[in-house]
Structures are given as structure tokens and as C-alpha cells.
Short mmCIF file of C-alpha atoms in Angstrom, two decimals:
data_model
loop_
_atom_site.label_atom_id
_atom_site.label_comp_id
_atom_site.label_asym_id
_atom_site.label_seq_id
_atom_site.Cartn_x
_atom_site.Cartn_y
_atom_site.Cartn_z
CA MET A 1 83.33 -30.49 -50.38
CA LYS A 2 81.22 -33.50 -49.87
CA THR A 3 78.39 -31.16 -47.33
CA PHE A 4 77.87 -28.74 -50.44
CA LYS A 5 76.62 -31.31 -53.14
CA THR A 6 74.09 -32.94 -50.24
CA ILE A 7 72.62 -29.33 -49.80
CA SER A 8 72.15 -28.16 -53.28
CA LEU A 9 70.71 -32.42 -54.11
CA ASN A 10 68.21 -32.01 -50.75
CA LYS A 11 67.11 -27.80 -52.12
CA SER A 12 66.52 -29.59 -55.82
CA LYS A 13 64.57 -31.57 -54.45
CA PHE A 14 62.67 -29.05 -52.25
CA THR A 15 62.15 -27.30 -55.25
CA CYS A 16 60.46 -30.17 -56.99
CA ILE A 17 58.33 -31.55 -54.25
CA ALA A 18 57.32 -27.57 -53.29
CA PHE A 19 56.45 -27.49 -57.42
CA CYS A 20 54.50 -30.57 -57.78
CA VAL A 21 52.57 -29.61 -54.16
CA SER A 22 51.63 -25.87 -56.05
CA PHE A 23 50.77 -27.10 -58.91
CA PHE A 24 48.16 -30.02 -57.85
CA PHE A 25 46.65 -27.40 -55.57
CA PHE A 26 46.31 -24.17 -58.58
CA THR A 27 45.17 -27.80 -60.35
CA ALA A 28 42.87 -28.21 -58.01
CA THR A 29 41.13 -24.79 -57.53
CA LEU A 30 40.59 -24.50 -61.89
CA GLN A 31 38.21 -27.27 -61.80
CA ALA A 32 36.88 -26.03 -58.65
CA GLN A 33 34.95 -23.51 -60.28
CA GLU A 34 34.00 -25.14 -63.24
CA ILE A 35 30.82 -27.10 -61.46
CA GLU A 36 27.41 -28.14 -63.19
CA VAL A 37 23.93 -28.39 -61.41
CA SER A 38 23.41 -31.87 -61.11
CA GLY A 39 21.37 -33.16 -63.92
CA THR A 40 18.95 -30.56 -66.33
CA VAL A 41 17.70 -27.34 -65.04
CA LYS A 42 14.04 -27.61 -64.57
CA GLY A 43 11.35 -25.02 -63.45
CA LYS A 44 7.57 -22.93 -64.20
CA THR A 45 7.53 -19.44 -64.91
CA TYR A 46 4.44 -16.72 -63.90
CA ASP A 47 2.81 -13.41 -64.08
CA LYS A 48 1.15 -11.91 -61.25
CA THR A 49 -2.30 -13.95 -61.76
CA ALA A 50 -1.10 -17.39 -64.11
CA LEU A 51 1.09 -19.94 -65.37
CA LEU A 52 2.71 -18.00 -68.44
CA ASP A 53 3.77 -20.04 -72.20
CA GLY A 54 5.70 -18.46 -74.47
CA VAL A 55 8.70 -17.46 -72.40
CA ASN A 56 11.67 -16.99 -73.98
CA ILE A 57 14.97 -18.42 -72.12
CA LEU A 58 17.80 -17.63 -73.25
CA LEU A 59 21.59 -18.73 -72.17
CA LYS A 60 23.48 -15.66 -71.84
CA GLY A 61 25.69 -14.89 -74.75
CA THR A 62 25.14 -18.01 -75.93
CA LYS A 63 21.95 -19.02 -79.24
CA THR A 64 21.27 -21.61 -77.03
CA GLY A 65 17.37 -22.16 -75.45
CA THR A 66 13.92 -23.16 -74.84
CA THR A 67 10.93 -22.17 -73.90
CA THR A 68 8.46 -23.20 -72.23
CA ASN A 69 4.74 -25.33 -72.62
CA LYS A 70 0.96 -24.36 -72.11
CA LYS A 71 1.49 -25.42 -68.24
CA GLY A 72 4.35 -23.00 -68.33
CA GLU A 73 7.17 -25.58 -67.76
CA PHE A 74 10.65 -25.53 -69.47
CA THR A 75 12.92 -28.21 -69.11
CA PHE A 76 17.08 -26.70 -71.06
CA PRO A 77 19.19 -29.08 -72.74
CA LYS A 78 21.89 -28.21 -72.39
CA LYS A 79 23.94 -28.73 -68.62
CA LEU A 80 24.36 -25.84 -67.45
CA LYS A 81 27.19 -24.70 -65.02
CA ALA A 82 27.36 -22.32 -61.81
CA GLY A 83 27.82 -18.60 -62.98
CA ASP A 84 25.74 -19.29 -65.80
CA ILE A 85 22.82 -16.43 -66.18
CA LEU A 86 19.69 -17.50 -67.60
CA VAL A 87 17.97 -14.39 -69.46
CA PHE A 88 13.83 -14.48 -69.10
CA SER A 89 12.16 -12.70 -71.03
CA TYR A 90 8.10 -12.31 -72.98
CA LEU A 91 6.20 -9.18 -74.77
CA GLY A 92 5.01 -6.69 -72.37
CA LEU A 93 6.67 -8.49 -69.76
CA ALA A 94 10.39 -6.95 -68.21
CA LYS A 95 13.50 -8.92 -69.09
CA GLN A 96 14.73 -11.28 -66.05
CA ASN A 97 18.45 -12.60 -65.86
CA ILE A 98 18.73 -15.27 -63.03
CA LYS A 99 22.12 -15.96 -62.54
CA ILE A 100 22.39 -19.93 -61.78
CA LYS A 101 23.74 -21.67 -58.73
CA GLU A 102 25.17 -25.00 -57.34
CA ASN A 103 21.85 -26.05 -56.48
CA SER A 104 20.06 -24.53 -58.94
CA SER A 105 18.18 -27.62 -60.40
CA VAL A 106 14.39 -26.19 -59.91
CA LEU A 107 13.76 -22.58 -61.03
CA ASN A 108 9.90 -21.44 -60.48
CA ILE A 109 9.72 -17.44 -61.93
CA THR A 110 7.54 -14.56 -61.31
CA LEU A 111 8.02 -11.84 -64.18
CA VAL A 112 6.56 -8.57 -64.05
CA GLU A 113 4.93 -5.68 -66.22
CA ASP A 114 6.78 -3.28 -67.89
CA ASP A 115 7.53 -0.24 -66.53
CA SER A 116 7.48 1.33 -69.76
CA GLN A 117 4.97 4.34 -71.71
CA ILE A 118 5.46 5.25 -75.06
CA PHE A 119 5.27 9.08 -74.62
CA GLY A 120 2.90 11.56 -76.12
CA ALA A 121 -0.16 11.51 -78.20
CA LEU A 122 -1.59 9.58 -81.20
CA ASN A 123 -2.62 11.96 -84.17
CA SER A 124 -5.07 10.33 -85.37
CA ASN A 125 -6.94 13.19 -86.76
CA LYS A 126 -5.52 12.86 -90.55
CA ARG A 127 -7.23 9.97 -92.30
CA TYR A 128 -4.87 7.72 -94.15
CA SER A 129 -4.59 7.83 -98.36
CA SER A 130 -3.21 5.84 -100.49
CA LYS A 131 -0.61 7.84 -103.17
CA LYS A 132 -1.32 4.46 -105.38
CA THR A 133 -3.25 5.00 -108.35
CA LYS A 134 -6.05 3.31 -109.30
CA ASN A 135 -6.12 1.89 -112.85
CA LYS A 136 -9.60 1.86 -113.96
#
């Protein structure tokens, strides 16, 4: 009978130790997914010919964002994690989504022209006339 109790005690100790070790590995894995980029994310925005002033930069899914200055430079106001997506937009240029990586601390983004076109001709044969009545 004593051997049965000894085996039972050893089995429960082993189960407890296995549980603690597996818990340690699972928590370490969860923490590794939340890696922050060291420091803040900075960069410059360009088009084909020059630096762009006033480019909108938003963190996808939030209202957090910034714009570029006259030199085309920006500094994002919030620390970002690996996997976050920044959306760059500028009037007349195509939106660009940039996924943040662990080593993404400086970004140089080149925006390209938006290829969308307006189809059809303008109707300029008809003159505009006001429907307001003139007070005399």
C-alpha cells in the first residue's frame, strides 16, 4: 500500500511542475507578441519630385494621427507595436498602408499618383441661371 501512495504523490508533483512550466512558456509567448518599436516612429514623405507638406498619417482603426510639416517630416505621437498599420493619404495621391516592423523607427514613404479618372464629358452647353427672384 505504501508504494501506491508514493506513486500517487510523485504523479501529482509531476503534474503540478508540468503545469507551472507550461504556464511559464505560454505567458512568455504572449508577451513576445506585444513588442514595441524602440522610441518613436519618424520619417519623411515624398512624391515623384519633392517632399510633401500636409500628408495625413493615421493609425489604422483609431483616431490617432499626425501630419507632415513643410519639410515633409513627421513624428508619430504614440509608440507603436510591431504589426500596427499606418495609413498615409494626400489629396490626388493614392493611400498607402505601411505595416510597422520591429526595426521600423525611420520611414521614408513615396506616395504615387492616384490612377482613378472621371469618365464622361463635362456638360458646359447650358448656362447657370439663378432661381431666386430679384427684389426691386
